[in-house]
């Protein structure tokens, strides 16, 4: 049964011999049971009295369809039975579903016809689906239209499993789908396309219909194909269960998963070299392609985004997070990061706002280019972190994700095998051939950019996703192609479209620290240096400063390594090998003995210092003190420190150094108890944009009568405050008698004393993330300050006494120019 002529609110779509379109709030006109036209609300009527209804149908008084034949062509020529005007009409949608993917079965159609009557009417078969979200409705269609020997396969982006056609709140929709140019009887000139107009109808969107035209750019329209189709909501009955028993290496991202936080990116520009999103409505919001703002929070994890730069089609603009929130944000190796925006509102480029309700999310993943040497054969990747998958409609709770990726670098082919959990079901989403027969091409775009995209199959564990598919895209990132950024969207019957992003890491490098760069302080007995280049476990391989100053470990071993407070403070010694040290005068190679070496303490700059009070610091770790010439075994170290905070903070210290069977004491005036009166001044320097809090003195008293201090002995002390609230102190010491070749060196780290004192972590096989100092986003791309070695004359030049002191302390292996 069709809708009757008593209603004035009917939606109608048409594909007539003269035009394709739709009208709303119309009254249907029937005569003798046949549809003959419709009346607009204005009273204007479209009537086709000279035509006959060759095809008709309807369902439950909700929807109907008609094909009218007859009448005349231009210049009065009669129209035959092989053409016609096609209509589909229905009552308005009410009580729209609140969420989920609804599938629709074809219940009727008008036979597609060509406008010049030249061939007999053809056939139509198709599927339709609608994904109801909290803020958006999306429709998807798949159809086969055949006419004579021409066959057209039509599918909207994502098809019926991941609908993408935007539907208005009243249920109407329209658009164009590109078809293969030059295909079939209807497309001989220019762009071939499927033009459609339609609507959702009935209580709970029980029905849907659309009229369509297949056309090209020809000046005459006689070869275009017209038709209409009607659908009714179907039932999801499910199929045979498909138990998923496979397991994967790597992690499983779920509600209890703790995201990795190595996100101290070198620069926003570098981290945006690859940028992929899921969940954008690009027509209204543009396409994000670059990071332009980070959220406040952990200084070492910049994966929470506050603003992105977007392409709008008419230039670039910006998208700010508004009241939305970051969720599931994390990072790998300081080169790959991800997050999702959810639970809030942000503005779009058309001047309106998008509200992310429920779990509706925009997922972002981004990363630096590849560098170094890529593998030459097969490499396998396991999940290291990612966002929890969410439904496009925002319904339900976030799900789970796990899986593996494989890439053959010889052929640049890749594949994936993943499991996405949602609700009471799990979905195995894998590329054609999975991990055994790699089928997805990896594109080398140049300059270290490698990306991929492709489709895959989706298998429901409960058997409720017959014929489901999905799509994925992503990129390689990091040194030696260590990471893969992966984004995905799958279609399901019960939950609609599901999407998310994930970061993968090469399985053969799991547990192996990666080399990364940090902007932080380094004290090594040669004054302050800035920017460390080391590994994700905190081990130092290189340091840099201004004016061409740098040091690179060559064959020297890293010994006495330790780290505290997740990398806020670190210490180590290069020994038993060579290193290359550079100044403005050029590089030189230095050889270090096994029992000697260069001592380092390094870590993040202190922030939010206390404004008053004296705080005690306990030893959390140290390098073993050594003689510079390596002539004796390394020694022992013990000590404590205190800082008297105020307008000019001061640091007091008491050290005991044992070496060669003798013990030496190093202390400031009054020691720890006298920090406020006899301590070393802590200098704050912000001259280059970074804020460092450092101290130094070239003449701290040393006690003891061993061979190192046969004459009057003094120490050079250099150090810095580190961490939130000055939680830690790093210090380096050198002492000897005047003119002696027996020079003792060492480094140590201290943490605030008391119940909350930080405990050092042993340097073993725990490759935990090395988090360290930070600075404002705009400063990440370049070097910051090198903390002053300490000219006291105000001219930026060391005094003659200071130079003599340095020469004496540093010995014959160093020179001043």
mmCIF file of C-alpha atoms in Angstrom, residues 104-468:
data_model
loop_
_atom_site.group_PDB
_atom_site.id
_atom_site.type_symbol
_atom_site.label_atom_id
_atom_site.label_comp_id
_atom_site.label_asym_id
_atom_site.label_seq_id
_atom_site.Cartn_x
_atom_site.Cartn_y
_atom_site.Cartn_z
ATOM 1 C CA UNK A 104 17.635 -2.161 4.496
ATOM 2 C CA UNK A 105 16.355 -4.687 1.989
ATOM 3 C CA UNK A 106 15.243 -3.795 -1.509
ATOM 4 C CA UNK A 107 11.434 -4.073 -1.692
ATOM 5 C CA UNK A 108 10.703 -2.474 -5.064
ATOM 6 C CA UNK A 109 12.050 -0.393 -7.908
ATOM 7 C CA UNK A 110 11.105 1.091 -11.245
ATOM 8 C CA UNK A 111 12.940 -0.501 -14.122
ATOM 9 C CA UNK A 112 15.795 1.730 -15.280
ATOM 10 C CA UNK A 113 15.153 3.290 -18.677
ATOM 11 C CA UNK A 114 17.080 5.247 -21.248
ATOM 12 C CA UNK A 115 15.599 8.579 -22.257
ATOM 13 C CA UNK A 116 15.520 7.993 -26.038
ATOM 14 C CA UNK A 117 13.484 4.712 -25.844
ATOM 15 C CA UNK A 118 16.237 2.932 -27.761
ATOM 16 C CA UNK A 119 16.460 -0.186 -25.572
ATOM 17 C CA UNK A 120 14.088 -2.073 -23.293
ATOM 18 C CA UNK A 121 13.937 -1.236 -19.586
ATOM 19 C CA UNK A 122 16.627 -2.895 -17.496
ATOM 20 C CA UNK A 123 17.073 -4.291 -14.002
ATOM 21 C CA UNK A 124 18.105 -3.027 -10.592
ATOM 22 C CA UNK A 125 19.534 -4.708 -7.503
ATOM 23 C CA UNK A 126 20.867 -2.965 -4.460
ATOM 24 C CA UNK A 127 21.461 -2.601 -0.735
ATOM 25 C CA UNK A 128 21.042 0.368 1.561
ATOM 26 C CA UNK A 129 22.183 1.127 5.120
ATOM 27 C CA UNK A 130 22.003 4.016 7.561
ATOM 28 C CA UNK A 131 24.336 4.719 10.478
ATOM 29 C CA UNK A 132 22.582 6.788 13.142
ATOM 30 C CA UNK A 133 24.962 8.769 15.319
ATOM 31 C CA UNK A 134 24.311 11.134 18.164
ATOM 32 C CA UNK A 135 25.106 14.143 15.990
ATOM 33 C CA UNK A 136 25.170 12.856 12.405
ATOM 34 C CA UNK A 137 23.281 10.439 10.181
ATOM 35 C CA UNK A 138 25.122 8.730 7.353
ATOM 36 C CA UNK A 139 23.689 6.560 4.592
ATOM 37 C CA UNK A 140 25.396 4.072 2.323
ATOM 38 C CA UNK A 141 24.260 2.446 -0.894
ATOM 39 C CA UNK A 142 25.450 -0.279 -3.221
ATOM 40 C CA UNK A 143 23.630 -1.000 -6.460
ATOM 41 C CA UNK A 144 23.885 -2.802 -9.784
ATOM 42 C CA UNK A 145 22.009 -1.230 -12.731
ATOM 43 C CA UNK A 146 21.861 -3.176 -15.976
ATOM 44 C CA UNK A 147 20.423 -1.962 -19.252
ATOM 45 C CA UNK A 148 20.922 -3.795 -22.522
ATOM 46 C CA UNK A 149 24.588 -4.820 -22.479
ATOM 47 C CA UNK A 150 25.621 -2.045 -20.062
ATOM 48 C CA UNK A 151 26.182 -2.826 -16.372
ATOM 49 C CA UNK A 152 26.935 -0.185 -13.751
ATOM 50 C CA UNK A 153 28.296 -1.078 -10.307
ATOM 51 C CA UNK A 154 27.581 1.793 -7.921
ATOM 52 C CA UNK A 155 28.837 2.200 -4.356
ATOM 53 C CA UNK A 156 29.045 5.209 -2.094
ATOM 54 C CA UNK A 157 32.309 5.661 -0.199
ATOM 55 C CA UNK A 158 32.400 2.925 2.441
ATOM 56 C CA UNK A 159 29.391 1.200 0.917
ATOM 57 C CA UNK A 160 26.715 -0.126 3.255
ATOM 58 C CA UNK A 161 29.204 -1.180 5.957
ATOM 59 C CA UNK A 162 30.740 2.241 6.549
ATOM 60 C CA UNK A 163 28.106 4.728 5.341
ATOM 61 C CA UNK A 164 29.389 8.145 4.304
ATOM 62 C CA UNK A 165 26.453 9.991 2.664
ATOM 63 C CA UNK A 166 25.440 12.879 4.921
ATOM 64 C CA UNK A 167 21.706 12.807 5.768
ATOM 65 C CA UNK A 168 19.824 15.893 6.942
ATOM 66 C CA UNK A 169 17.978 15.795 10.242
ATOM 67 C CA UNK A 170 14.654 15.464 8.383
ATOM 68 C CA UNK A 171 15.940 12.369 6.570
ATOM 69 C CA UNK A 172 16.600 13.820 3.114
ATOM 70 C CA UNK A 173 19.863 13.296 1.236
ATOM 71 C CA UNK A 174 21.382 13.783 -2.214
ATOM 72 C CA UNK A 175 24.728 13.571 -3.913
ATOM 73 C CA UNK A 176 26.868 12.240 -6.721
ATOM 74 C CA UNK A 177 28.965 9.074 -7.033
ATOM 75 C CA UNK A 178 31.724 8.931 -9.638
ATOM 76 C CA UNK A 179 31.594 6.072 -12.121
ATOM 77 C CA UNK A 180 34.083 4.835 -14.661
ATOM 78 C CA UNK A 181 34.277 7.305 -17.548
ATOM 79 C CA UNK A 182 33.261 5.957 -20.918
ATOM 80 C CA UNK A 183 31.382 3.036 -19.387
ATOM 81 C CA UNK A 184 28.265 1.736 -21.094
ATOM 82 C CA UNK A 185 25.489 3.311 -23.051
ATOM 83 C CA UNK A 186 24.996 6.345 -20.790
ATOM 84 C CA UNK A 187 28.576 7.600 -20.576
ATOM 85 C CA UNK A 188 30.332 8.595 -23.770
ATOM 86 C CA UNK A 189 31.359 12.193 -23.076
ATOM 87 C CA UNK A 190 33.317 13.409 -20.034
ATOM 88 C CA UNK A 191 32.588 12.678 -16.388
ATOM 89 C CA UNK A 192 30.371 9.631 -15.790
ATOM 90 C CA UNK A 193 28.384 9.831 -12.573
ATOM 91 C CA UNK A 194 25.437 8.515 -10.581
ATOM 92 C CA UNK A 195 23.251 11.408 -9.369
ATOM 93 C CA UNK A 196 20.763 10.593 -6.625
ATOM 94 C CA UNK A 197 18.092 12.236 -4.446
ATOM 95 C CA UNK A 198 16.349 10.435 -1.609
ATOM 96 C CA UNK A 199 14.878 10.319 1.875
ATOM 97 C CA UNK A 200 14.293 8.202 4.955
ATOM 98 C CA UNK A 201 10.633 7.518 5.757
ATOM 99 C CA UNK A 202 8.366 6.200 8.457
ATOM 100 C CA UNK A 203 8.486 5.570 12.178
ATOM 101 C CA UNK A 204 12.023 4.783 13.287
ATOM 102 C CA UNK A 205 13.268 5.295 9.708
ATOM 103 C CA UNK A 206 11.489 2.117 8.673
ATOM 104 C CA UNK A 207 11.909 2.826 4.944
ATOM 105 C CA UNK A 208 14.147 4.605 2.471
ATOM 106 C CA UNK A 209 13.991 5.516 -1.188
ATOM 107 C CA UNK A 210 15.876 7.380 -3.875
ATOM 108 C CA UNK A 211 15.607 8.315 -7.534
ATOM 109 C CA UNK A 212 18.706 8.397 -9.713
ATOM 110 C CA UNK A 213 20.179 9.326 -13.077
ATOM 111 C CA UNK A 214 23.323 7.890 -14.682
ATOM 112 C CA UNK A 215 24.752 10.604 -16.892
ATOM 113 C CA UNK A 216 27.824 12.148 -18.473
ATOM 114 C CA UNK A 217 28.697 15.638 -19.756
ATOM 115 C CA UNK A 218 26.972 15.305 -23.123
ATOM 116 C CA UNK A 219 25.074 18.349 -24.377
ATOM 117 C CA UNK A 220 22.111 16.150 -25.210
ATOM 118 C CA UNK A 221 20.489 14.044 -22.525
ATOM 119 C CA UNK A 222 18.891 11.332 -24.657
ATOM 120 C CA UNK A 223 21.262 8.541 -23.519
ATOM 121 C CA UNK A 224 20.983 9.138 -19.804
ATOM 122 C CA UNK A 225 19.530 6.386 -17.605
ATOM 123 C CA UNK A 226 16.832 7.056 -14.956
ATOM 124 C CA UNK A 227 15.273 4.958 -12.206
ATOM 125 C CA UNK A 228 14.087 4.751 -8.604
ATOM 126 C CA UNK A 229 14.254 2.242 -5.749
ATOM 127 C CA UNK A 230 12.598 1.632 -2.369
ATOM 128 C CA UNK A 231 13.901 -0.177 0.707
ATOM 129 C CA UNK A 232 12.556 -1.427 4.041
ATOM 130 C CA UNK A 233 14.461 -1.994 7.251
ATOM 131 C CA UNK A 234 15.816 -5.534 7.426
ATOM 132 C CA UNK A 235 16.489 -7.878 10.299
ATOM 133 C CA UNK A 236 20.000 -8.859 11.418
ATOM 134 C CA UNK A 237 19.801 -12.589 11.955
ATOM 135 C CA UNK A 238 23.500 -13.376 12.318
ATOM 136 C CA UNK A 239 25.428 -16.245 10.846
ATOM 137 C CA UNK A 240 27.737 -19.027 11.862
ATOM 138 C CA UNK A 241 30.045 -18.058 14.742
ATOM 139 C CA UNK A 242 33.726 -17.701 13.881
ATOM 140 C CA UNK A 243 35.758 -18.242 17.075
ATOM 141 C CA UNK A 244 38.922 -16.099 17.008
ATOM 142 C CA UNK A 245 41.749 -18.042 18.660
ATOM 143 C CA UNK A 246 44.790 -16.245 17.256
ATOM 144 C CA UNK A 247 47.101 -14.279 19.530
ATOM 145 C CA UNK A 248 49.542 -11.487 18.773
ATOM 146 C CA UNK A 249 52.785 -10.102 20.065
ATOM 147 C CA UNK A 250 52.725 -6.616 21.548
ATOM 148 C CA UNK A 251 50.096 -5.045 23.749
ATOM 149 C CA UNK A 252 46.306 -5.079 23.812
ATOM 150 C CA UNK A 253 44.807 -1.600 23.981
ATOM 151 C CA UNK A 254 41.854 -1.705 26.358
ATOM 152 C CA UNK A 255 40.364 0.207 29.271
ATOM 153 C CA UNK A 256 43.153 -0.797 31.649
ATOM 154 C CA UNK A 257 46.015 -0.180 29.236
ATOM 155 C CA UNK A 258 48.603 2.423 30.232
ATOM 156 C CA UNK A 259 49.669 4.404 27.193
ATOM 157 C CA UNK A 260 53.412 4.848 26.531
ATOM 158 C CA UNK A 261 54.444 8.467 27.031
ATOM 159 C CA UNK A 262 57.655 8.995 25.030
ATOM 160 C CA UNK A 263 56.347 12.084 23.250
ATOM 161 C CA UNK A 264 59.013 14.776 23.597
ATOM 162 C CA UNK A 265 58.938 15.533 19.866
ATOM 163 C CA UNK A 266 61.798 17.498 18.327
ATOM 164 C CA UNK A 267 59.316 19.831 16.620
ATOM 165 C CA UNK A 268 55.649 19.981 15.719
ATOM 166 C CA UNK A 269 56.590 20.263 12.047
ATOM 167 C CA UNK A 270 58.694 17.099 12.119
ATOM 168 C CA UNK A 271 56.039 15.180 14.033
ATOM 169 C CA UNK A 272 53.479 16.229 11.384
ATOM 170 C CA UNK A 273 55.443 14.835 8.432
ATOM 171 C CA UNK A 274 52.830 12.067 8.469
ATOM 172 C CA UNK A 275 49.335 12.903 9.731
ATOM 173 C CA UNK A 276 46.275 10.645 9.491
ATOM 174 C CA UNK A 277 42.832 11.064 11.048
ATOM 175 C CA UNK A 278 39.575 9.159 11.485
ATOM 176 C CA UNK A 279 36.224 10.697 12.365
ATOM 177 C CA UNK A 280 36.484 14.077 10.651
ATOM 178 C CA UNK A 281 33.518 15.464 8.718
ATOM 179 C CA UNK A 282 35.816 17.009 6.153
ATOM 180 C CA UNK A 283 33.138 18.930 4.282
ATOM 181 C CA UNK A 284 32.397 20.925 7.423
ATOM 182 C CA UNK A 285 35.681 20.696 9.322
ATOM 183 C CA UNK A 286 38.448 20.420 6.735
ATOM 184 C CA UNK A 287 41.281 17.877 6.880
ATOM 185 C CA UNK A 288 43.885 18.105 9.626
ATOM 186 C CA UNK A 289 47.500 17.835 8.505
ATOM 187 C CA UNK A 290 49.722 19.522 11.108
ATOM 188 C CA UNK A 291 50.087 20.005 14.856
ATOM 189 C CA UNK A 292 49.843 23.624 15.980
ATOM 190 C CA UNK A 293 49.237 23.276 19.724
ATOM 191 C CA UNK A 294 49.955 20.877 22.592
ATOM 192 C CA UNK A 295 47.985 20.506 25.809
ATOM 193 C CA UNK A 296 49.515 21.428 29.135
ATOM 194 C CA UNK A 297 50.509 18.436 31.170
ATOM 195 C CA UNK A 298 53.454 16.084 31.315
ATOM 196 C CA UNK A 299 56.399 17.883 29.786
ATOM 197 C CA UNK A 300 57.667 14.659 28.281
ATOM 198 C CA UNK A 301 54.411 13.617 26.586
ATOM 199 C CA UNK A 302 53.244 16.111 23.990
ATOM 200 C CA UNK A 303 50.780 13.738 22.361
ATOM 201 C CA UNK A 304 47.750 15.631 23.719
ATOM 202 C CA UNK A 305 46.783 18.154 21.020
ATOM 203 C CA UNK A 306 44.926 21.432 21.476
ATOM 204 C CA UNK A 307 44.985 22.707 17.897
ATOM 205 C CA UNK A 308 45.624 21.389 14.411
ATOM 206 C CA UNK A 309 46.079 23.067 11.059
ATOM 207 C CA UNK A 310 43.538 22.032 8.447
ATOM 208 C CA UNK A 311 43.082 22.154 4.698
ATOM 209 C CA UNK A 312 39.680 23.564 3.790
ATOM 210 C CA UNK A 313 39.786 23.395 0.013
ATOM 211 C CA UNK A 314 40.108 27.188 -0.137
ATOM 212 C CA UNK A 315 43.351 27.496 1.806
ATOM 213 C CA UNK A 316 44.401 26.540 5.315
ATOM 214 C CA UNK A 317 42.734 27.240 8.625
ATOM 215 C CA UNK A 318 42.874 25.977 12.215
ATOM 216 C CA UNK A 319 40.797 23.652 14.378
ATOM 217 C CA UNK A 320 40.921 24.242 18.120
ATOM 218 C CA UNK A 321 39.889 21.574 20.624
ATOM 219 C CA UNK A 322 37.331 23.871 22.272
ATOM 220 C CA UNK A 323 35.743 22.078 25.225
ATOM 221 C CA UNK A 324 36.548 18.620 23.881
ATOM 222 C CA UNK A 325 39.123 16.488 25.681
ATOM 223 C CA UNK A 326 42.131 14.386 24.758
ATOM 224 C CA UNK A 327 41.779 10.682 25.506
ATOM 225 C CA UNK A 328 44.060 7.658 25.048
ATOM 226 C CA UNK A 329 46.956 9.899 24.001
ATOM 227 C CA UNK A 330 50.415 8.365 23.905
ATOM 228 C CA UNK A 331 53.605 8.116 21.887
ATOM 229 C CA UNK A 332 56.479 5.871 20.887
ATOM 230 C CA UNK A 333 60.129 6.848 20.617
ATOM 231 C CA UNK A 334 59.573 10.611 20.500
ATOM 232 C CA UNK A 335 58.649 10.257 16.803
ATOM 233 C CA UNK A 336 55.124 8.758 16.704
ATOM 234 C CA UNK A 337 52.099 10.022 18.645
ATOM 235 C CA UNK A 338 48.318 9.649 18.804
ATOM 236 C CA UNK A 339 45.228 10.940 20.584
ATOM 237 C CA UNK A 340 41.486 11.242 20.161
ATOM 238 C CA UNK A 341 39.250 14.240 20.797
ATOM 239 C CA UNK A 342 35.986 13.411 22.532
ATOM 240 C CA UNK A 343 33.348 14.641 24.997
ATOM 241 C CA UNK A 344 33.079 18.312 24.072
ATOM 242 C CA UNK A 345 32.414 20.921 21.431
ATOM 243 C CA UNK A 346 34.611 22.670 18.890
ATOM 244 C CA UNK A 347 34.006 25.105 16.048
ATOM 245 C CA UNK A 348 34.088 24.133 12.386
ATOM 246 C CA UNK A 349 35.117 26.090 9.303
ATOM 247 C CA UNK A 350 31.512 26.892 8.373
ATOM 248 C CA UNK A 351 30.973 28.892 11.537
ATOM 249 C CA UNK A 352 29.012 26.258 13.403
ATOM 250 C CA UNK A 353 29.958 23.883 16.172
ATOM 251 C CA UNK A 354 30.353 20.139 16.286
ATOM 252 C CA UNK A 355 29.477 18.429 19.538
ATOM 253 C CA UNK A 356 31.246 15.142 20.232
ATOM 254 C CA UNK A 357 28.633 13.319 22.288
ATOM 255 C CA UNK A 358 28.883 9.941 23.970
ATOM 256 C CA UNK A 359 32.101 8.331 22.765
ATOM 257 C CA UNK A 360 32.029 10.045 19.373
ATOM 258 C CA UNK A 361 35.665 10.868 18.586
ATOM 259 C CA UNK A 362 38.155 12.254 16.122
ATOM 260 C CA UNK A 363 41.233 10.021 16.154
ATOM 261 C CA UNK A 364 44.638 11.474 15.233
ATOM 262 C CA UNK A 365 47.952 9.723 14.590
ATOM 263 C CA UNK A 366 51.092 11.484 13.407
ATOM 264 C CA UNK A 367 54.804 10.876 13.166
ATOM 265 C CA UNK A 368 58.159 11.900 11.824
ATOM 266 C CA UNK A 369 59.706 10.681 8.595
ATOM 267 C CA UNK A 370 61.850 7.589 8.453
ATOM 268 C CA UNK A 371 65.610 7.933 8.764
ATOM 269 C CA UNK A 372 68.629 5.678 8.904
ATOM 270 C CA UNK A 373 68.612 2.373 7.035
ATOM 271 C CA UNK A 374 65.408 0.489 6.327
ATOM 272 C CA UNK A 375 65.376 -3.318 6.475
ATOM 273 C CA UNK A 376 66.094 -5.133 3.227
ATOM 274 C CA UNK A 377 63.616 -7.958 3.737
ATOM 275 C CA UNK A 378 60.612 -8.770 5.883
ATOM 276 C CA UNK A 379 60.018 -6.850 9.100
ATOM 277 C CA UNK A 380 57.220 -7.575 11.564
ATOM 278 C CA UNK A 381 55.511 -5.058 13.822
ATOM 279 C CA UNK A 382 53.508 -5.415 17.044
ATOM 280 C CA UNK A 383 51.122 -2.969 18.697
ATOM 281 C CA UNK A 384 52.818 -0.579 21.123
ATOM 282 C CA UNK A 385 49.800 1.616 21.912
ATOM 283 C CA UNK A 386 46.904 3.456 20.354
ATOM 284 C CA UNK A 387 43.450 4.863 20.897
ATOM 285 C CA UNK A 388 40.643 2.597 21.943
ATOM 286 C CA UNK A 389 38.326 2.051 18.964
ATOM 287 C CA UNK A 390 35.012 3.908 19.056
ATOM 288 C CA UNK A 391 31.769 3.743 17.116
ATOM 289 C CA UNK A 392 31.240 6.483 14.563
ATOM 290 C CA UNK A 393 27.760 7.044 15.982
ATOM 291 C CA UNK A 394 29.180 7.729 19.462
ATOM 292 C CA UNK A 395 27.140 4.964 21.088
ATOM 293 C CA UNK A 396 28.473 2.450 23.610
ATOM 294 C CA UNK A 397 31.847 2.301 25.311
ATOM 295 C CA UNK A 398 35.232 2.305 23.546
ATOM 296 C CA UNK A 399 36.494 -1.122 22.540
ATOM 297 C CA UNK A 400 39.809 -2.962 22.345
ATOM 298 C CA UNK A 401 42.540 -3.316 19.734
ATOM 299 C CA UNK A 402 45.431 -5.702 19.101
ATOM 300 C CA UNK A 403 47.287 -7.040 16.092
ATOM 301 C CA UNK A 404 50.407 -7.265 13.973
ATOM 302 C CA UNK A 405 51.724 -5.815 10.719
ATOM 303 C CA UNK A 406 54.313 -7.211 8.318
ATOM 304 C CA UNK A 407 56.236 -5.333 5.616
ATOM 305 C CA UNK A 408 58.465 -6.786 2.909
ATOM 306 C CA UNK A 409 60.890 -3.950 2.188
ATOM 307 C CA UNK A 410 62.253 -5.752 -0.861
ATOM 308 C CA UNK A 411 58.890 -5.581 -2.639
ATOM 309 C CA UNK A 412 57.313 -2.713 -0.630
ATOM 310 C CA UNK A 413 54.276 -4.844 0.143
ATOM 311 C CA UNK A 414 52.587 -5.024 3.537
ATOM 312 C CA UNK A 415 49.662 -6.600 5.326
ATOM 313 C CA UNK A 416 47.865 -6.500 8.658
ATOM 314 C CA UNK A 417 45.985 -8.863 10.942
ATOM 315 C CA UNK A 418 44.097 -7.208 13.803
ATOM 316 C CA UNK A 419 41.308 -7.869 16.278
ATOM 317 C CA UNK A 420 38.889 -5.083 17.196
ATOM 318 C CA UNK A 421 36.638 -5.703 20.166
ATOM 319 C CA UNK A 422 33.344 -3.850 20.520
ATOM 320 C CA UNK A 423 30.458 -4.682 22.841
ATOM 321 C CA UNK A 424 29.953 -8.426 23.016
ATOM 322 C CA UNK A 425 31.668 -9.163 19.719
ATOM 323 C CA UNK A 426 35.196 -9.198 18.303
ATOM 324 C CA UNK A 427 36.091 -8.504 14.689
ATOM 325 C CA UNK A 428 39.099 -9.910 12.871
ATOM 326 C CA UNK A 429 40.100 -7.173 10.407
ATOM 327 C CA UNK A 430 42.822 -8.249 8.023
ATOM 328 C CA UNK A 431 44.167 -7.298 4.632
ATOM 329 C CA UNK A 432 43.841 -9.659 1.702
ATOM 330 C CA UNK A 433 46.309 -12.442 2.413
ATOM 331 C CA UNK A 434 46.868 -11.240 5.964
ATOM 332 C CA UNK A 435 50.443 -11.588 7.169
ATOM 333 C CA UNK A 436 51.210 -14.570 4.943
ATOM 334 C CA UNK A 437 50.595 -13.098 1.488
ATOM 335 C CA UNK A 438 51.339 -9.384 1.695
ATOM 336 C CA UNK A 439 49.084 -7.539 -0.757
ATOM 337 C CA UNK A 440 48.982 -3.832 0.158
ATOM 338 C CA UNK A 441 51.452 -1.557 -1.637
ATOM 339 C CA UNK A 442 53.701 0.757 0.363
ATOM 340 C CA UNK A 443 54.382 3.997 -1.485
ATOM 341 C CA UNK A 444 57.794 5.670 -1.305
ATOM 342 C CA UNK A 445 56.902 9.366 -1.564
ATOM 343 C CA UNK A 446 60.512 10.477 -1.118
ATOM 344 C CA UNK A 447 62.347 12.331 1.649
ATOM 345 C CA UNK A 448 61.762 9.492 4.097
ATOM 346 C CA UNK A 449 57.968 9.396 3.670
ATOM 347 C CA UNK A 450 56.441 5.937 3.187
ATOM 348 C CA UNK A 451 52.675 5.448 3.353
ATOM 349 C CA UNK A 452 49.987 2.918 2.474
ATOM 350 C CA UNK A 453 46.231 2.499 2.190
ATOM 351 C CA UNK A 454 43.989 -0.398 1.347
ATOM 352 C CA UNK A 455 40.899 -2.428 2.115
ATOM 353 C CA UNK A 456 40.408 -5.600 4.096
ATOM 354 C CA UNK A 457 37.845 -8.111 5.232
ATOM 355 C CA UNK A 458 36.061 -8.123 8.590
ATOM 356 C CA UNK A 459 35.002 -11.372 10.276
ATOM 357 C CA UNK A 460 32.644 -11.276 13.248
ATOM 358 C CA UNK A 461 33.368 -13.775 16.017
ATOM 359 C CA UNK A 462 29.608 -14.083 16.611
ATOM 360 C CA UNK A 463 28.918 -14.504 12.915
ATOM 361 C CA UNK A 464 26.971 -11.241 12.693
ATOM 362 C CA UNK A 465 28.910 -9.505 9.945
ATOM 363 C CA UNK A 466 28.461 -11.322 6.659
ATOM 364 C CA UNK A 467 30.419 -9.562 3.917
ATOM 365 C CA UNK A 468 31.734 -6.795 6.183
#
